[in-house]
Coordinates of C-alpha atoms and ligand atoms in Angstrom, one line a residue:
M26 CA 158.3 83.2 157.6
R27 CA 158.7 81.3 161.0
I28 CA 158.5 83.7 163.9
G29 CA 159.5 82.4 167.5
V30 CA 158.0 84.1 170.4
L31 CA 158.8 83.8 174.1
T32 CA 158.0 85.5 177.4
G33 CA 160.5 86.3 180.1
G34 CA 160.9 87.6 183.5
G35 CA 158.0 88.0 186.0
D36 CA 154.7 86.9 184.6
C37 CA 152.2 89.7 184.0
P38 CA 148.4 89.8 183.1
G39 CA 148.0 90.3 179.4
L40 CA 150.8 88.0 178.3
N41 CA 148.4 85.6 176.8
A42 CA 146.5 88.4 175.1
V43 CA 149.8 89.3 173.3
I44 CA 150.5 85.6 172.4
R45 CA 146.9 85.4 171.0
A46 CA 147.2 88.6 168.9
I47 CA 150.7 87.5 167.4
V48 CA 149.1 84.1 166.3
R49 CA 145.8 85.6 165.0
T50 CA 147.4 88.5 163.1
S51 CA 150.1 85.9 161.5
S52 CA 147.6 83.4 160.7
H53 CA 144.8 85.5 159.4
D54 CA 146.6 88.4 157.5
L55 CA 150.2 87.4 156.7
G56 CA 150.6 83.5 156.6
H57 CA 153.5 83.4 159.1
E58 CA 153.9 80.4 161.3
I59 CA 154.6 81.0 165.0
V60 CA 156.7 79.0 167.3
G61 CA 156.6 79.6 171.0
F62 CA 159.8 79.0 173.1
R63 CA 159.3 77.5 176.6
D64 CA 160.1 79.5 179.9
G65 CA 161.7 82.7 178.7
W66 CA 165.4 82.4 177.3
R67 CA 165.5 78.9 178.6
G68 CA 163.5 77.9 175.4
P69 CA 166.0 79.3 172.9
L70 CA 169.0 78.0 175.2
D71 CA 167.9 74.5 175.1
G72 CA 165.6 74.3 171.9
A73 CA 162.6 73.8 173.9
S74 CA 159.5 74.9 171.7
E75 CA 156.0 74.2 170.5
A76 CA 153.9 75.2 167.4
L77 CA 151.4 78.1 168.3
T78 CA 148.2 77.9 166.3
L79 CA 144.9 79.3 166.2
D80 CA 143.7 76.1 167.9
S81 CA 146.3 75.9 170.7
T82 CA 145.7 79.8 171.5
R83 CA 141.9 79.5 171.6
G84 CA 140.2 80.8 174.9
I85 CA 143.5 82.3 176.2
L86 CA 142.6 86.1 176.1
P87 CA 141.2 86.3 179.6
R88 CA 143.8 84.1 181.2
G89 CA 146.5 85.3 183.6
G90 CA 149.9 84.1 183.5
T91 CA 151.7 83.0 180.2
I92 CA 150.8 79.6 178.3
L93 CA 154.6 79.5 177.3
G94 CA 155.9 79.6 180.8
S95 CA 158.5 82.2 182.3
S96 CA 161.7 82.3 183.8
R97 CA 164.4 84.6 184.6
T98 CA 167.1 82.8 182.7
N99 CA 170.0 84.9 181.4
P100 CA 171.8 83.6 178.3
F101 CA 174.7 86.0 178.9
R102 CA 175.4 84.2 182.1
S103 CA 177.4 81.3 180.3
D104 CA 180.1 82.1 177.6
D105 CA 178.2 79.9 175.2
G106 CA 174.7 81.2 175.9
P107 CA 174.4 83.6 173.0
E108 CA 175.6 81.2 170.4
R109 CA 173.5 78.4 171.7
V110 CA 170.4 80.8 171.2
Q111 CA 171.6 81.5 167.7
R112 CA 172.1 77.7 167.0
T113 CA 168.5 76.9 168.1
L114 CA 167.1 79.7 165.9
S115 CA 168.8 78.2 163.0
E116 CA 168.1 74.7 163.8
Q117 CA 164.5 75.6 164.2
Q118 CA 164.7 77.9 160.8
I119 CA 163.2 80.8 162.9
D120 CA 163.4 83.8 160.7
G121 CA 162.9 86.3 163.7
L122 CA 162.1 86.3 167.4
I123 CA 159.3 88.4 169.3
V124 CA 160.6 88.8 172.8
I125 CA 157.8 89.9 175.4
G126 CA 159.6 91.0 178.5
G127 CA 160.7 93.7 180.9
E128 CA 164.1 95.5 181.4
D129 CA 166.0 92.0 181.7
T130 CA 164.3 90.1 179.0
L131 CA 164.4 93.0 176.7
G132 CA 168.1 93.8 177.7
V133 CA 169.1 90.4 176.5
A134 CA 167.1 91.0 173.2
N135 CA 168.7 94.1 172.7
R136 CA 172.2 92.6 173.1
L137 CA 171.3 89.8 170.8
S138 CA 170.1 92.0 168.4
E139 CA 173.2 94.1 168.4
R140 CA 175.1 90.8 167.4
G141 CA 172.7 90.6 164.4
V142 CA 170.0 88.5 165.8
P143 CA 166.5 89.5 164.3
V144 CA 164.4 90.5 167.2
V145 CA 161.3 92.7 167.8
G146 CA 160.3 93.4 171.4
V147 CA 157.1 93.7 173.2
P148 CA 157.3 95.7 176.5
K149 CA 155.8 93.9 179.8
T150 CA 155.7 94.6 183.5
I151 CA 153.2 95.4 186.1
D152 CA 155.7 98.0 187.5
N153 CA 155.2 100.1 184.5
D154 CA 159.0 101.3 184.4
L155 CA 160.0 100.5 181.0
G156 CA 161.5 103.2 178.9
G157 CA 160.4 103.9 175.5
T158 CA 156.7 103.3 176.1
D159 CA 154.2 105.3 178.2
M160 CA 152.9 102.5 179.8
T161 CA 153.0 98.6 179.9
F162 CA 150.4 96.1 180.0
G163 CA 149.6 94.4 183.3
F164 CA 150.0 97.7 185.2
D165 CA 146.4 98.4 185.2
T166 CA 145.4 95.0 186.4
A167 CA 148.0 95.4 189.1
V168 CA 146.7 98.6 190.3
Q169 CA 143.1 97.1 190.3
V170 CA 144.0 94.2 192.6
A171 CA 145.9 96.6 195.0
T172 CA 143.0 99.1 194.9
D173 CA 140.4 96.4 195.7
A174 CA 142.6 95.4 198.6
L175 CA 142.9 98.9 199.8
D176 CA 139.0 99.2 199.7
R177 CA 138.8 96.1 201.9
L178 CA 141.5 97.1 204.4
H179 CA 140.2 100.4 204.8
T180 CA 136.9 99.1 206.3
T181 CA 138.8 96.7 208.8
A182 CA 141.3 99.2 209.5
E183 CA 138.6 101.7 210.8
S184 CA 136.4 99.1 212.6
H185 CA 139.5 98.2 214.7
N186 CA 141.4 101.6 214.9
R187 CA 144.5 100.5 213.3
T188 CA 147.4 101.6 211.0
I189 CA 147.4 99.0 208.3
V190 CA 150.7 99.2 206.1
V191 CA 150.3 97.8 202.5
E192 CA 153.2 96.6 200.5
V193 CA 152.8 96.5 196.9
M194 CA 155.2 95.5 194.2
G195 CA 157.7 98.0 192.5
R196 CA 161.4 97.3 192.5
H197 CA 162.4 100.7 191.1
A198 CA 159.6 102.6 190.4
G199 CA 156.3 103.4 192.6
W200 CA 153.8 103.7 189.9
I201 CA 151.6 100.8 191.6
A202 CA 151.9 102.4 195.0
L203 CA 151.1 105.8 193.6
H204 CA 148.2 104.9 191.5
A205 CA 146.5 102.4 194.0
G206 CA 147.3 104.8 196.9
L207 CA 145.3 107.5 195.1
A208 CA 142.5 105.5 193.9
G209 CA 142.2 103.6 197.4
G210 CA 142.6 106.9 199.2
A211 CA 145.4 106.1 201.3
D212 CA 147.0 108.3 203.9
G213 CA 150.7 107.8 203.1
I214 CA 152.5 106.5 199.7
L215 CA 156.0 105.6 199.9
I216 CA 158.1 104.9 196.7
P217 CA 161.4 104.0 195.8
E218 CA 162.1 107.3 194.1
Q219 CA 161.9 109.2 197.2
P220 CA 163.6 107.8 200.4
F221 CA 161.1 108.3 203.5
G222 CA 161.4 109.7 206.6
L223 CA 160.1 107.4 209.3
E224 CA 159.2 110.3 211.5
E225 CA 157.1 111.9 208.6
V226 CA 155.0 108.6 208.5
V227 CA 154.6 108.8 212.3
E228 CA 153.3 112.3 212.1
V229 CA 150.9 111.4 209.3
V230 CA 149.3 108.8 211.8
E231 CA 149.6 111.0 214.8
R232 CA 147.9 113.9 213.1
R233 CA 145.1 111.8 212.1
H234 CA 144.6 110.6 215.8
R235 CA 144.8 114.3 216.9
H236 CA 141.7 114.8 214.5
G237 CA 139.7 111.8 215.8
R238 CA 140.6 109.7 212.8
Y239 CA 141.9 106.8 214.7
F240 CA 143.0 104.4 211.4
S241 CA 145.4 105.3 208.7
L242 CA 146.4 103.2 205.5
I243 CA 150.0 103.5 204.4
V244 CA 150.9 102.0 200.9
V245 CA 154.7 101.2 200.5
A246 CA 156.3 100.0 197.4
E247 CA 158.6 97.0 198.0
G248 CA 161.7 99.0 196.9
A249 CA 161.1 102.0 199.1
V250 CA 163.8 102.8 201.4
P251 CA 164.0 104.8 204.5
R252 CA 166.3 107.7 204.6
E253 CA 169.8 106.6 205.6
G254 CA 170.2 105.4 209.2
E255 CA 166.6 106.0 210.1
M256 CA 165.2 102.2 209.9
A257 CA 167.1 98.8 209.5
T258 CA 166.6 97.0 206.4
A259 CA 167.1 93.3 205.3
G260 CA 169.6 91.9 203.0
A261 CA 168.7 89.6 200.3
D262 CA 169.7 87.0 197.7
T263 CA 170.1 87.8 194.1
D264 CA 168.6 86.5 190.8
Q265 CA 170.5 85.6 187.5
F266 CA 170.2 89.5 186.5
G267 CA 171.7 90.4 190.1
H268 CA 168.3 91.8 191.3
A269 CA 167.8 91.2 195.1
R270 CA 164.6 89.5 196.1
L271 CA 162.6 92.3 197.8
G272 CA 159.9 92.2 200.2
G273 CA 160.1 93.2 204.0
I274 CA 159.8 96.8 204.1
G275 CA 156.1 96.5 205.1
L276 CA 157.0 94.4 208.0
Q277 CA 159.8 96.6 209.1
L278 CA 157.6 99.6 209.0
E279 CA 154.8 98.0 210.8
R280 CA 157.3 97.4 213.8
A281 CA 158.7 100.8 213.7
L282 CA 155.5 102.7 213.3
E283 CA 153.8 100.7 216.3
Q284 CA 156.8 101.2 218.3
R285 CA 157.0 105.1 217.5
T286 CA 153.1 105.8 217.7
G287 CA 152.0 103.2 220.2
Y288 CA 149.0 102.5 218.0
E289 CA 148.3 98.8 217.0
T290 CA 149.8 98.5 213.3
R291 CA 149.5 95.6 210.8
A292 CA 151.4 94.9 207.5
I293 CA 150.0 93.1 204.5
V294 CA 152.3 92.2 201.6
L295 CA 150.0 91.8 198.4
G296 CA 153.0 90.0 196.5
H297 CA 152.2 87.9 193.5
L298 CA 148.4 88.5 194.0
Q299 CA 149.1 91.5 192.0
R300 CA 150.4 89.5 188.9
G301 CA 148.0 86.6 188.9
G302 CA 144.6 86.2 187.2
T303 CA 142.8 87.6 184.5
P304 CA 143.7 91.1 183.1
T305 CA 141.5 94.0 183.1
A306 CA 139.8 95.1 179.6
F307 CA 142.4 98.0 179.4
D308 CA 145.2 95.4 179.7
R309 CA 143.7 93.0 177.2
V310 CA 143.2 95.7 174.6
L311 CA 146.8 97.3 175.2
A312 CA 148.3 93.5 175.1
T313 CA 146.6 92.7 171.8
R314 CA 147.4 96.2 170.0
L315 CA 151.1 95.6 171.3
G316 CA 151.3 92.0 170.0
H317 CA 149.5 93.0 166.7
A318 CA 152.0 95.9 166.0
A319 CA 154.9 93.5 166.8
V320 CA 153.9 90.8 164.3
L321 CA 153.4 93.7 161.7
G322 CA 157.1 94.8 162.8
A323 CA 158.4 91.5 162.1
D324 CA 156.6 91.2 158.6
A325 CA 158.1 94.3 157.5
G326 CA 161.6 93.5 158.8
R327 CA 161.8 96.1 161.3
W328 CA 164.2 94.2 163.6
G329 CA 165.6 95.8 166.7
T330 CA 162.6 97.3 167.3
M331 CA 159.9 97.3 169.8
S332 CA 156.0 98.0 169.7
A333 CA 155.2 100.9 172.3
L334 CA 152.5 102.9 173.5
R335 CA 153.2 106.7 172.7
S336 CA 150.3 108.9 173.9
T337 CA 147.2 107.0 172.4
H338 CA 149.1 105.3 169.5
I339 CA 151.1 102.3 169.2
E340 CA 154.4 103.0 167.4
L341 CA 157.5 100.8 166.5
V342 CA 160.8 102.4 168.5
D343 CA 164.1 101.6 169.0
L344 CA 164.3 98.4 171.2
G345 CA 167.4 100.0 172.9
E346 CA 164.9 102.7 174.3
S347 CA 163.2 100.0 176.6
V348 CA 166.6 99.6 178.7
R349 CA 168.2 102.9 178.3
E350 CA 166.6 104.5 181.2
L351 CA 164.0 103.3 183.5
R352 CA 160.6 105.3 183.8
R353 CA 160.4 106.5 187.2
V354 CA 157.9 108.6 189.1
R355 CA 158.9 112.0 188.8
P356 CA 158.1 115.0 191.2
E357 CA 155.2 116.5 189.1
D358 CA 153.6 112.9 189.1
L359 CA 153.7 113.1 192.9
E360 CA 151.7 116.8 192.9
V361 CA 148.2 115.4 193.5
A362 CA 149.2 112.8 195.9
S363 CA 151.0 115.5 197.9
A364 CA 148.0 117.7 197.9
L365 CA 145.6 115.1 199.2
L366 CA 147.8 112.7 201.4
G367 CA 147.9 112.6 205.3
R368 CA 145.2 114.9 205.7
A369 CA 143.6 114.4 209.1
E370 CA 140.1 115.7 208.0
G371 CA 140.3 113.3 204.9
Ligands
LIG122 O1 157.6 92.0 187.5 C1 158.2 92.9 188.1 C2 158.2 92.4 189.6 O2 156.7 92.4 190.1 C3 158.7 93.4 190.7 O3 158.1 94.4 191.1 C4 159.3 92.3 191.9 O4 160.4 92.7 192.8 C5 159.5 91.1 191.2 O5 158.7 91.2 189.9 C6 159.4 89.9 192.0 O6 159.3 88.9 191.1 P1 159.8 87.3 191.3 O7 159.0 87.1 192.7 O8 159.0 86.5 190.4 O9 161.2 87.1 191.2

């Protein structure tokens, strides 16, 4: 078989580990050829591809990013996009495609699968919000980066008696904010799932001051929103999938908190730092297992599925599950945080 592979959407630590596992499993055990398509869905649209071999994928396990490049190209944006993808697959004699992506990239894969294109998905996003899988690779690395940042910000915040607002990624879900906030001992965690009240954040900072704790760390997910009418938020441009470019809530909070509390407040946006660089050991292993299972799925003709982590096992689940419903933080996930946060004596 000739199997195509692409990586789409925002890059994510562990993508190269998936690619490597796909190539190794195919070459060692199954005798399949692997063709890498460039820059997400742009590759199949434009016919841009390269052979992936044991040699060309050597040494990539610890490397961040993706050797195939990535983009947010959406083939369904143009009328002939899906046909162009199908034409490329038939011209390059591709028997099936392994698509490594998040909600948008896998959403396209799912629509193409419904049109008869043989596809197996691999779930990817640092945001950890895809349905159908208990966890995505890249998340653990992002949480580690954000936690390291919080540890560093902790000491400088304390030395200068400042409030520091740390904006982390998380468009629809607050997993990174929640986990990094817990691991880094934040005083407040604001997530997209629960609109926050500015007055409550002010109270966290002021209560700490009343107890002689003159610094605070507030973690805010980029997609967090204040309760209606409580703070101004900026508008933004959208990408090919209609998503607004986020970022800015941290700075807005900085101003609002400083104004309301009178205490010096600084914001920092961790941004793409959370996505770059080498994956943690956990992400390397998860990515490798998911890539391995995806090739076995393709080999068995299990098209229209996605490799997924279910509890501690890797399974092939219906591809549609990845996009049916995003996996968001539930009230019960917040219980530990609610018990520990914003305690002045902490
Ligand atoms: O990968 C998901 C994500 O990290 C979101 O949290 C964030 O909004 C988005 O990517 C930003 O990506 P880019 O700047 O590449 O569009």
